[in-house]
Steps between C-alpha positions, in 0.01 A plus 500: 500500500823689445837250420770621366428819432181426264165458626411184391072517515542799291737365282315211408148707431728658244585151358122387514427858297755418216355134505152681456607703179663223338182277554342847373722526172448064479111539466550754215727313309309222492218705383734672210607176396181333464359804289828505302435113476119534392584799230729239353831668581687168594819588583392810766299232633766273559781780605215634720453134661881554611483831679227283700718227563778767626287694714334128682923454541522849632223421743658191623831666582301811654370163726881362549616857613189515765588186584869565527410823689315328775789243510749768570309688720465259743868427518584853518883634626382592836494869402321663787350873498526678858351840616790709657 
C-alpha cells in the first residue's frame, strides 16, 4: 500500500532486510568475541560483548521503527493518488 508518497509493504521489507544484517553482523560478533575470549585476549572479549549489546539495541529500534511505521500508516493524511 502506497501512503504518503512511500510504499509502505516495500518499505518495511527494507526494514526487515537491515534487521536481517544486523542479526547477521550479531552472530559474528558473538563468535569473534568468544574466540578472542578463549585465546585469552580479555579485553577484545569484553569490548566485543558491547558491539553485541549495541547491535541487540539496534535491532530493537529497527522493531520500534516497524512498529512506528505500521502505526503511521494506518493513520495516514488522506493523501489520495488518482489516474487523470
Amino acid at each position: 500500500m502506497c501512503s504518503n508518497g512511500v510504499n509502505t509493504n516495500q518499505f518495511e521489507m527494507m526494514i526487515d532486510q537491515i534487521d536481517d544484517q544486523l542479526a547477521l553482523q550479531r552472530r559474528w560478533v558473538h563468535k569473534l568475541a568468544h574466540t578472542a575470549g578463549g585465546a585469552g585476549y580479555a579485553k577484545t572479549d569484553d569490548i566485543l560483548h558491547s558491539v553485541q549489546s549495541l547491535l541487540d539495541d539496534a535491532r530493537a529500534l529497527m522493531a520500534d521503527a516497524k512498529d512506528s511505521l505500521e502505526d503511521e500508516s494506518s493513520h495516514a493524511s488522506g493523501v489520495t493518488v488518482e489516474l487523470v
